[in-house]
Short mmCIF file of C-alpha atoms in Angstrom, two decimals:
data_model
loop_
_atom_site.label_atom_id
_atom_site.label_comp_id
_atom_site.label_asym_id
_atom_site.label_seq_id
_atom_site.Cartn_x
_atom_site.Cartn_y
_atom_site.Cartn_z
CA MET A 1 7.53 6.62 11.45
CA LEU A 2 8.92 6.57 7.90
CA SER A 3 11.32 9.03 6.30
CA VAL A 4 12.28 8.74 2.62
CA ALA A 5 15.09 11.15 1.73
CA GLY A 6 16.99 11.84 -1.50
CA VAL A 7 16.05 8.52 -3.07
CA HIS A 8 17.28 7.76 -6.59
CA SER A 9 16.04 4.46 -8.00
CA TYR A 10 16.68 2.92 -11.39
CA TYR A 11 15.60 0.06 -13.63
CA SER A 12 18.88 -0.74 -15.35
CA LYS A 13 19.87 2.68 -16.80
CA ALA A 14 16.37 4.18 -16.57
CA HIS A 15 16.28 6.79 -13.80
CA ILE A 16 12.81 6.36 -12.23
CA LEU A 17 12.93 8.12 -8.83
CA ASP A 18 14.84 11.39 -8.82
CA ASP A 19 15.76 12.78 -5.39
CA LEU A 20 12.40 11.72 -3.91
CA GLY A 21 11.67 12.47 -0.28
CA PHE A 22 8.73 12.56 2.13
CA ASP A 23 7.74 11.60 5.68
CA ILE A 24 4.87 9.47 7.01
CA ALA A 25 3.70 9.97 10.61
CA GLU A 26 2.35 7.16 12.75
CA GLY A 27 -1.39 6.61 12.29
CA GLU A 28 -1.60 8.49 8.99
CA VAL A 29 -3.19 7.30 5.78
CA VAL A 30 -1.27 8.96 2.94
CA ALA A 31 -2.14 8.74 -0.75
CA LEU A 32 0.70 8.71 -3.29
CA LEU A 33 -0.88 10.16 -6.42
CA GLY A 34 0.28 10.43 -10.01
CA ARG A 35 -0.32 9.28 -13.54
CA ASN A 36 0.74 5.91 -14.94
CA GLY A 37 4.53 5.84 -15.07
CA ALA A 38 4.97 8.61 -12.49
CA GLY A 39 6.96 6.31 -10.19
CA LYS A 40 4.33 5.33 -7.62
CA THR A 41 4.93 1.56 -7.74
CA THR A 42 8.70 2.08 -7.83
CA THR A 43 8.38 4.22 -4.69
CA LEU A 44 6.66 1.40 -2.80
CA LYS A 45 9.15 -1.17 -4.13
CA SER A 46 12.05 1.09 -3.12
CA ILE A 47 10.70 1.29 0.42
CA MET A 48 10.41 -2.53 0.53
CA GLN A 49 13.86 -2.89 -1.12
CA LEU A 50 12.40 -4.87 -4.00
CA VAL A 51 14.11 -2.08 -5.94
CA VAL A 52 17.25 -0.99 -4.08
CA PRO A 53 17.89 2.78 -4.30
CA ARG A 54 21.31 3.71 -5.62
CA ARG A 55 21.30 6.84 -3.47
CA GLY A 56 19.27 8.13 -0.56
CA SER A 57 17.81 6.68 2.62
CA VAL A 58 14.62 4.92 3.69
CA VAL A 59 14.41 5.13 7.48
CA PHE A 60 11.69 3.28 9.38
CA ARG A 61 11.57 3.84 13.14
CA GLY A 62 15.22 4.86 13.13
CA HIS A 63 16.46 1.94 10.98
CA ASP A 64 17.79 2.62 7.48
CA LEU A 65 16.31 -0.11 5.29
CA VAL A 66 18.40 0.50 2.17
CA GLY A 67 20.19 -2.66 1.11
CA LEU A 68 18.32 -5.02 3.42
CA PRO A 69 16.70 -8.09 1.85
CA PRO A 70 12.92 -7.61 1.60
CA TYR A 71 12.16 -10.32 4.18
CA ARG A 72 14.13 -8.34 6.76
CA VAL A 73 12.27 -5.17 5.80
CA ALA A 74 9.05 -7.08 6.49
CA LYS A 75 10.41 -8.18 9.87
CA HIS A 76 10.89 -4.51 10.76
CA GLY A 77 7.10 -4.11 10.48
CA LEU A 78 6.29 -3.24 6.87
CA GLY A 79 3.64 -5.05 4.82
CA TYR A 80 3.40 -4.75 1.03
CA VAL A 81 0.31 -5.43 -1.11
CA PRO A 82 1.34 -5.48 -4.80
CA GLU A 83 -1.02 -4.42 -7.54
CA ASP A 84 -0.89 -7.88 -9.17
CA ARG A 85 -2.18 -9.56 -5.95
CA ARG A 86 -0.20 -12.84 -6.15
CA ILE A 87 -2.55 -14.99 -4.12
CA PHE A 88 -2.14 -18.77 -4.00
CA SER A 89 -4.83 -19.69 -6.50
CA ASP A 90 -5.09 -23.37 -5.49
CA LEU A 91 -5.36 -22.65 -1.76
CA THR A 92 -8.60 -21.73 -0.03
CA VAL A 93 -9.20 -18.27 1.41
CA THR A 94 -8.45 -19.53 4.93
CA GLU A 95 -5.30 -21.34 3.78
CA ASN A 96 -4.06 -18.18 2.03
CA LEU A 97 -4.49 -16.28 5.30
CA GLU A 98 -2.67 -18.91 7.33
CA VAL A 99 0.30 -18.68 4.94
CA GLY A 100 0.70 -15.04 5.98
CA ARG A 101 0.55 -15.66 9.74
CA GLN A 102 3.40 -14.12 11.76
CA PRO A 103 3.99 -13.72 15.52
CA GLU A 104 2.61 -10.71 17.38
CA ARG A 105 4.62 -7.52 16.93
CA PRO A 106 4.96 -5.08 19.85
CA GLY A 107 3.25 -1.79 19.03
CA ALA A 108 1.38 -3.14 16.00
CA PRO A 109 -2.22 -4.35 15.72
CA THR A 110 -2.44 -8.14 15.97
CA TRP A 111 -4.81 -9.76 13.49
CA THR A 112 -6.61 -13.09 13.60
CA VAL A 113 -8.51 -14.83 10.83
CA ASP A 114 -11.80 -14.12 12.61
CA GLN A 115 -11.00 -10.40 12.92
CA LEU A 116 -10.17 -10.22 9.23
CA PHE A 117 -13.36 -12.03 8.29
CA ALA A 118 -15.25 -9.39 10.28
CA ILE A 119 -13.58 -6.63 8.23
CA PHE A 120 -13.84 -8.56 4.94
CA PRO A 121 -17.30 -10.21 5.03
CA ASN A 122 -16.96 -11.22 1.35
CA LEU A 123 -14.02 -13.40 2.32
CA ALA A 124 -15.87 -14.88 5.28
CA GLU A 125 -18.62 -16.04 2.93
CA ARG A 126 -16.01 -17.67 0.67
CA ARG A 127 -13.61 -18.98 3.28
CA THR A 128 -13.52 -22.48 1.73
CA ASN A 129 -13.31 -21.25 -1.89
CA ARG A 130 -10.01 -21.54 -3.71
CA GLY A 131 -8.32 -18.30 -4.65
CA LYS A 132 -8.81 -18.83 -8.37
CA HIS A 133 -12.59 -18.84 -7.89
CA LEU A 134 -12.67 -15.33 -6.36
CA SER A 135 -13.47 -12.14 -8.25
CA GLY A 136 -10.71 -9.59 -8.86
CA GLY A 137 -11.97 -7.45 -6.00
CA GLU A 138 -12.14 -10.41 -3.64
CA GLN A 139 -8.59 -11.39 -4.61
CA GLN A 140 -7.49 -7.85 -3.78
CA MET A 141 -9.19 -8.10 -0.38
CA LEU A 142 -7.53 -11.47 0.22
CA THR A 143 -4.10 -10.06 -0.59
CA ILE A 144 -4.60 -7.24 1.92
CA ALA A 145 -5.94 -9.62 4.56
CA ARG A 146 -3.03 -12.04 4.07
CA THR A 147 -0.56 -9.17 4.46
CA LEU A 148 -2.30 -8.09 7.67
CA MET A 149 -1.75 -11.59 9.09
CA GLY A 150 1.91 -10.52 9.30
CA ASN A 151 0.86 -7.81 11.83
CA PRO A 152 2.57 -4.89 10.05
CA GLU A 153 2.91 -1.43 11.55
CA LEU A 154 2.97 0.22 8.11
CA LEU A 155 0.92 -1.11 5.18
CA LEU A 156 1.95 -0.27 1.61
CA LEU A 157 -0.97 -0.63 -0.84
CA ASP A 158 -0.35 -0.46 -4.58
CA GLU A 159 -3.44 0.74 -6.51
CA PRO A 160 -6.06 -0.87 -4.22
CA SER A 161 -9.01 0.44 -6.29
CA GLU A 162 -7.60 -0.51 -9.69
CA GLY A 163 -9.66 -2.88 -11.85
CA ILE A 164 -12.38 -3.71 -9.34
CA ALA A 165 -16.14 -3.13 -9.47
CA PRO A 166 -17.48 0.17 -8.07
CA VAL A 167 -19.36 -1.57 -5.23
CA ILE A 168 -16.10 -3.27 -4.21
CA VAL A 169 -14.25 0.04 -4.43
CA GLU A 170 -16.58 1.45 -1.78
CA GLN A 171 -16.04 -1.63 0.40
CA MET A 172 -12.29 -1.15 -0.04
CA ALA A 173 -12.60 2.46 1.14
CA GLU A 174 -14.53 1.34 4.21
CA THR A 175 -11.85 -1.28 4.88
CA ILE A 176 -9.00 1.24 4.77
CA ARG A 177 -10.90 3.54 7.13
CA ALA A 178 -11.42 0.58 9.48
CA LEU A 179 -7.70 -0.22 9.40
CA LYS A 180 -6.88 3.39 10.27
CA SER A 181 -9.26 3.21 13.23
CA GLN A 182 -7.22 0.21 14.46
CA GLY A 183 -4.10 2.39 14.51
CA LEU A 184 -2.52 1.08 11.31
CA THR A 185 -0.41 3.47 9.22
CA VAL A 186 -1.06 3.21 5.47
CA LEU A 187 0.72 4.50 2.37
CA LEU A 188 -1.30 3.79 -0.77
CA SER A 189 -0.56 4.57 -4.39
CA GLU A 190 -3.56 5.68 -6.41
CA GLN A 191 -4.72 7.28 -9.66
CA ASN A 192 -8.31 7.62 -8.44
CA LEU A 193 -8.44 11.03 -6.76
CA HIS A 194 -12.00 10.50 -5.50
CA PHE A 195 -11.01 7.24 -3.78
CA ALA A 196 -7.85 8.78 -2.32
CA ARG A 197 -9.78 11.74 -0.94
CA ALA A 198 -12.28 9.35 0.70
CA VAL A 199 -9.65 7.42 2.67
CA ALA A 200 -6.46 9.48 3.07
CA ASP A 201 -5.39 12.27 5.41
CA ARG A 202 -3.15 13.94 2.85
CA ALA A 203 -1.73 13.55 -0.64
CA ILE A 204 1.74 13.34 -2.12
CA ILE A 205 1.84 13.89 -5.88
CA ILE A 206 4.79 12.67 -7.92
CA GLU A 207 5.63 13.08 -11.59
CA GLY A 208 8.76 11.83 -13.28
CA GLY A 209 9.87 10.36 -9.97
CA GLN A 210 9.91 13.78 -8.28
CA LYS A 211 7.60 15.16 -5.59
CA LYS A 212 5.37 17.92 -6.92
CA PHE A 213 2.94 18.37 -3.99
CA ASP A 214 2.67 17.29 -0.36
CA GLY A 215 -0.30 18.48 1.68
CA SER A 216 -3.95 18.18 2.58
CA PHE A 217 -6.71 17.57 0.07
CA GLU A 218 -8.12 20.95 1.03
CA ALA A 219 -4.85 22.58 0.03
CA LEU A 220 -4.86 20.56 -3.21
CA SER A 221 -8.39 21.72 -4.03
CA GLN A 222 -7.16 25.31 -3.70
CA GLN A 223 -4.42 24.66 -6.27
CA PRO A 224 -6.29 23.35 -9.34
CA GLU A 225 -3.25 24.05 -11.48
CA ILE A 226 -1.37 21.30 -9.59
CA ARG A 227 -4.23 18.84 -10.05
CA ASP A 228 -4.57 19.68 -13.73
CA ALA A 229 -0.84 19.47 -14.38
CA TYR A 230 -0.12 16.17 -12.66
CA LEU A 231 -3.37 14.25 -12.23
CA SER A 232 -5.53 15.04 -15.27
CA VAL A 233 -5.54 12.53 -18.13
#
C-alpha cells in the first residue's frame, strides 16, 4: 500500500531523515519506534508532505506523493493525527466530528458519528461538551475520530499513548485493534514499546533518521542488543 524509499528530509539545513525506506502492506498495523528526536514525527510529516523530502519517493497505491499539497495527499486516502491534537476547543464533540466529514471512499471503511461513538464511548458520553472541557486522553480520541470521518485508507498516528492516563492508554490500544479489525491500515509512531507490542503487527526502529530494524516483535525480542541500543533511555 505504501512504499517509502530513499527519503531525505530536512528542517532548514538540519538533515533529519537520511535515506529512510520501508513498506506498509494493506491491513497492517506498524509501529515506528525510536527515542525522542529519532525522526518519527518527521517521517509521518514527510509522508503527508507537511515536510517535503528533498530526495526520495513516497508512493501510496502507485501514486508518488512527493511535492503534493497535504490536502491532495489526504484526498488520496491518508489521514494524519498529530501529537498536539489540534481540536476545535470551542466546538462540541459532535461538531468537531462533523468538521472532518468527507464523502465515502471506494475501498476504505466508511465511518459515521454513531459508529465512532460506539468505538469511543467516552466521546459518546460527552457529545455535547466543548473540546476544551475534555481530558487530554479524550482530546486524543476526538482527534482520531475526527480524522476517521475523512474515511482514510491509511491512518498515521503520532504518539497516540503520549501524555494520557494509563486507563485511557488501554482504551486507546483497544481502539487501534478495533480499527484494524475494520480493515484500516495504521502506521503509528511510539516510544512505549509495551503499547506498540500490544497493537502492532511489526516494528520499524529508526535512529538519527535511519532505519535500524524492521521485523516482528518476536524477532526484536531475540535481538536485545537492538532494543538496548535504540529504545532504552
